[in-house]
């Protein structure tokens, strides 16, 4: 079956050019709306300026018709991930989400300052798996053995990925988890800060299989980072 890919001219619609100092056009209205920001939401689309030209996206949400080419055309910091050829809007995370993520990152960071076996990174940072999948996992660990995947962004599979579940839970536990398995992410954690649980998955024959579920009072241990452990409630406090 032939895959339909929209042309760049359909995906981004130019709506006004930047006027000269003597001209007043619709571009002044768009510039006033942007107020120096990288983009603004207009309905369910994105308005932005690039090199003196204003553009409005024409994204067909839910349609698996996009590639990395389209993703790269979006403005800097635009809240999207490319998941199985769908451009998925990612809403701003809640405070409890960020609190959980920051606490967890701190534990990883302190461990890796002592045990220099790799590096930890957190969102927003693009992880390119292929031309149809570019994600921004909440947190990822890359071992020294895999450090060659670190470029301008990440190109390849980290050893361990963590998602703090939120409004896009269906993608985190569905399409994204499948891609993690396919591309040899070794371990995947899904954290639910509301239920105070962590579900740990291991890669078995390119499929992420649930290995263990942790409750708040449990000590969490990683298969990838053998000497790393913590009590789950620490990241929720």
Short mmCIF file of C-alpha atoms in Angstrom, two decimals:
data_model
loop_
_atom_site.label_atom_id
_atom_site.label_comp_id
_atom_site.label_asym_id
_atom_site.label_seq_id
_atom_site.Cartn_x
_atom_site.Cartn_y
_atom_site.Cartn_z
CA UNK A 1 0.00 0.00 0.00
CA UNK A 2 1.39 3.40 -1.05
CA UNK A 3 1.91 5.85 1.81
CA UNK A 4 0.55 9.33 1.21
CA UNK A 5 2.90 12.08 2.32
CA UNK A 6 1.69 15.71 2.21
CA UNK A 7 3.95 18.14 0.41
CA UNK A 8 5.62 20.89 2.45
CA UNK A 9 3.49 23.49 0.64
CA UNK A 10 0.32 21.86 2.01
CA UNK A 11 1.71 21.17 5.47
CA UNK A 12 2.81 24.80 6.02
CA UNK A 13 0.77 27.63 4.55
CA UNK A 14 2.51 31.02 4.13
CA UNK A 15 0.07 33.72 5.26
CA UNK A 16 2.03 36.99 5.21
CA UNK A 17 5.48 38.37 4.53
CA UNK A 18 7.27 40.71 6.93
CA UNK A 19 6.53 44.30 5.80
CA UNK A 20 9.15 46.98 5.27
CA UNK A 21 9.39 49.86 7.75
CA UNK A 22 7.08 51.98 5.59
CA UNK A 23 4.40 49.31 5.09
CA UNK A 24 1.59 48.20 7.34
CA UNK A 25 0.05 44.84 6.46
CA UNK A 26 -1.54 41.81 8.06
CA UNK A 27 1.96 40.78 9.12
CA UNK A 28 1.86 43.49 11.80
CA UNK A 29 -1.13 41.75 13.33
CA UNK A 30 0.67 38.40 13.37
CA UNK A 31 3.80 39.97 14.85
CA UNK A 32 1.71 41.58 17.59
CA UNK A 33 0.09 38.22 18.33
CA UNK A 34 3.44 36.44 18.60
CA UNK A 35 4.96 39.07 20.94
CA UNK A 36 8.44 37.64 20.33
CA UNK A 37 7.40 34.04 21.09
CA UNK A 38 8.52 31.11 18.93
CA UNK A 39 4.90 30.23 18.10
CA UNK A 40 1.29 30.55 19.26
CA UNK A 41 -1.65 28.20 19.05
CA UNK A 42 -4.37 29.23 16.62
CA UNK A 43 -7.18 26.79 17.22
CA UNK A 44 -5.45 23.42 16.95
CA UNK A 45 -2.74 24.72 14.61
CA UNK A 46 0.53 26.63 15.09
CA UNK A 47 1.33 30.15 13.88
CA UNK A 48 5.00 31.13 13.67
CA UNK A 49 7.48 33.35 11.86
CA UNK A 50 10.59 32.16 10.06
CA UNK A 51 13.01 34.34 8.11
CA UNK A 52 10.51 37.15 7.59
CA UNK A 53 7.62 34.90 6.57
CA UNK A 54 4.62 33.92 8.71
CA UNK A 55 3.30 30.36 8.47
CA UNK A 56 0.28 28.44 9.72
CA UNK A 57 0.43 24.67 10.02
CA UNK A 58 -2.27 22.51 8.44
CA UNK A 59 -1.82 19.35 10.53
CA UNK A 60 -4.30 16.51 10.09
CA UNK A 61 -4.37 15.13 13.62
CA UNK A 62 -4.65 11.37 13.88
CA UNK A 63 -3.53 10.82 10.28
CA UNK A 64 -0.38 8.67 9.84
CA UNK A 65 0.95 10.72 6.93
CA UNK A 66 3.94 12.61 8.34
CA UNK A 67 7.69 12.05 8.40
CA UNK A 68 10.75 13.59 9.99
CA UNK A 69 10.84 16.09 7.10
CA UNK A 70 7.57 17.59 8.32
CA UNK A 71 8.63 17.40 11.96
CA UNK A 72 11.78 19.42 11.22
CA UNK A 73 9.69 22.15 9.60
CA UNK A 74 7.90 22.93 12.86
CA UNK A 75 9.12 25.92 14.89
CA UNK A 76 11.66 25.49 17.66
CA UNK A 77 10.09 24.15 20.88
CA UNK A 78 6.78 23.33 19.16
CA UNK A 79 5.00 20.81 21.46
CA UNK A 80 4.84 17.83 19.12
CA UNK A 81 6.20 14.31 18.84
CA UNK A 82 6.24 12.19 15.70
CA UNK A 83 4.75 8.83 16.65
CA UNK A 84 4.23 6.20 13.95
CA UNK A 85 3.86 8.96 11.34
CA UNK A 86 1.34 10.92 13.40
CA UNK A 87 2.11 14.42 14.68
CA UNK A 88 0.93 14.27 18.28
CA UNK A 89 0.38 17.44 20.28
CA UNK A 90 1.92 17.28 23.76
CA UNK A 91 0.22 19.52 26.31
CA UNK A 92 2.22 21.36 28.95
CA UNK A 93 2.88 18.98 31.88
CA UNK A 94 1.31 19.51 35.29
CA UNK A 95 3.34 20.51 38.32
CA UNK A 96 3.18 17.01 39.86
CA UNK A 97 4.55 15.57 36.62
CA UNK A 98 7.50 17.96 36.70
CA UNK A 99 8.11 17.43 40.41
CA UNK A 100 8.30 13.67 39.87
CA UNK A 101 10.61 14.06 36.89
CA UNK A 102 12.95 16.52 38.64
CA UNK A 103 13.22 14.30 41.72
CA UNK A 104 14.00 11.25 39.59
CA UNK A 105 16.55 13.13 37.50
CA UNK A 106 18.29 14.22 40.70
CA UNK A 107 18.66 10.60 41.82
CA UNK A 108 20.10 9.57 38.45
CA UNK A 109 22.41 12.58 38.36
CA UNK A 110 23.87 11.94 41.82
CA UNK A 111 24.37 8.25 41.04
CA UNK A 112 26.14 8.99 37.78
CA UNK A 113 28.45 11.55 39.38
CA UNK A 114 29.89 8.68 41.41
CA UNK A 115 29.43 5.81 38.96
CA UNK A 116 30.55 7.24 35.64
CA UNK A 117 28.90 4.63 33.46
CA UNK A 118 26.87 6.94 31.25
CA UNK A 119 24.77 10.10 31.10
CA UNK A 120 21.19 11.09 31.89
CA UNK A 121 19.07 13.50 29.83
CA UNK A 122 15.50 14.76 30.15
CA UNK A 123 12.80 16.34 28.00
CA UNK A 124 12.52 18.23 25.81
CA UNK A 125 15.18 16.48 23.72
CA UNK A 126 14.47 14.78 20.40
CA UNK A 127 15.26 11.08 20.15
CA UNK A 128 15.28 9.97 16.51
CA UNK A 129 14.48 6.29 16.01
CA UNK A 130 13.66 6.41 12.29
CA UNK A 131 12.05 8.73 9.74
CA UNK A 132 8.59 8.03 11.18
CA UNK A 133 9.34 8.24 14.91
CA UNK A 134 10.90 11.16 16.78
CA UNK A 135 10.04 11.20 20.49
CA UNK A 136 10.84 13.35 23.50
CA UNK A 137 10.94 10.88 26.41
CA UNK A 138 10.72 12.40 29.88
CA UNK A 139 14.06 10.92 30.93
CA UNK A 140 16.67 8.69 29.36
CA UNK A 141 19.93 7.03 30.33
CA UNK A 142 22.66 6.42 27.77
CA UNK A 143 25.54 4.14 28.73
CA UNK A 144 29.12 4.82 27.74
CA UNK A 145 28.83 1.97 25.24
CA UNK A 146 26.04 3.80 23.42
CA UNK A 147 27.35 7.35 23.65
CA UNK A 148 27.88 7.51 19.89
CA UNK A 149 24.11 8.08 19.50
CA UNK A 150 24.53 11.54 21.06
CA UNK A 151 24.70 14.09 18.25
CA UNK A 152 22.93 17.46 18.02
CA UNK A 153 19.98 15.38 19.20
CA UNK A 154 19.83 11.68 20.04
CA UNK A 155 19.94 9.34 17.03
CA UNK A 156 19.37 5.78 18.19
CA UNK A 157 18.15 3.86 21.21
CA UNK A 158 19.07 4.86 24.77
CA UNK A 159 19.63 2.03 27.26
CA UNK A 160 16.82 3.12 29.59
CA UNK A 161 13.80 5.34 28.97
CA UNK A 162 11.38 6.72 31.55
CA UNK A 163 7.95 8.18 30.85
CA UNK A 164 5.97 9.95 33.57
CA UNK A 165 2.44 9.20 32.43
CA UNK A 166 0.14 12.12 31.66
CA UNK A 167 -2.46 13.09 29.07
CA UNK A 168 -0.64 11.12 26.33
CA UNK A 169 -0.61 7.88 28.35
CA UNK A 170 -2.13 5.90 25.47
CA UNK A 171 0.89 6.70 23.28
CA UNK A 172 3.42 6.07 26.07
CA UNK A 173 1.94 2.64 26.71
CA UNK A 174 1.14 1.88 23.07
CA UNK A 175 2.98 3.05 19.98
CA UNK A 176 6.00 4.51 21.74
CA UNK A 177 6.55 1.41 23.85
CA UNK A 178 6.42 -0.73 20.72
CA UNK A 179 9.07 1.43 19.05
CA UNK A 180 11.27 1.21 22.16
CA UNK A 181 11.14 -2.56 21.87
CA UNK A 182 11.76 -2.62 18.13
CA UNK A 183 14.87 -0.41 18.33
CA UNK A 184 16.50 -2.16 21.30
CA UNK A 185 15.85 0.12 24.25
CA UNK A 186 16.88 -2.28 27.02
CA UNK A 187 14.61 -1.07 29.83
CA UNK A 188 11.49 1.09 30.03
CA UNK A 189 9.84 2.59 33.11
CA UNK A 190 6.29 3.94 33.13
CA UNK A 191 5.61 6.04 36.23
CA UNK A 192 2.11 6.97 37.39
CA UNK A 193 2.43 9.80 39.90
CA UNK A 194 -1.29 9.68 40.74
CA UNK A 195 -1.25 5.98 41.65
CA UNK A 196 2.35 6.25 42.93
CA UNK A 197 3.46 3.23 40.93
CA UNK A 198 6.29 2.33 38.57
CA UNK A 199 6.01 -0.43 35.96
CA UNK A 200 9.36 -1.72 34.72
CA UNK A 201 9.62 -3.37 31.29
CA UNK A 202 12.55 -5.27 29.80
CA UNK A 203 13.28 -5.85 26.13
CA UNK A 204 12.77 -9.48 25.18
CA UNK A 205 13.09 -10.26 21.47
CA UNK A 206 12.28 -6.63 20.55
CA UNK A 207 9.14 -6.53 22.70
CA UNK A 208 8.84 -4.62 25.97
CA UNK A 209 7.64 -7.14 28.55
CA UNK A 210 6.48 -6.17 32.05
CA UNK A 211 9.13 -7.37 34.49
CA UNK A 212 7.97 -5.87 37.77
CA UNK A 213 5.51 -3.36 39.24
CA UNK A 214 6.53 -1.21 42.19
CA UNK A 215 4.41 0.48 44.85
CA UNK A 216 5.40 3.61 46.76
CA UNK A 217 7.10 1.75 49.61
CA UNK A 218 9.12 -0.55 47.33
CA UNK A 219 12.81 -0.29 46.49
CA UNK A 220 13.23 0.20 42.75
CA UNK A 221 16.17 -1.47 41.04
CA UNK A 222 17.31 -1.24 37.44
CA UNK A 223 18.53 -4.09 35.28
CA UNK A 224 20.57 -1.66 33.20
CA UNK A 225 22.08 0.24 36.14
CA UNK A 226 22.83 -2.59 38.54
CA UNK A 227 24.03 -0.42 41.42
CA UNK A 228 21.23 2.14 41.14
CA UNK A 229 18.27 1.89 43.53
CA UNK A 230 15.86 4.10 45.45
CA UNK A 231 12.59 3.89 47.35
CA UNK A 232 9.83 4.87 44.93
CA UNK A 233 8.16 7.29 47.35
CA UNK A 234 11.29 9.48 47.17
CA UNK A 235 10.34 10.83 43.76
CA UNK A 236 6.82 11.76 44.86
CA UNK A 237 7.78 13.65 48.05
#
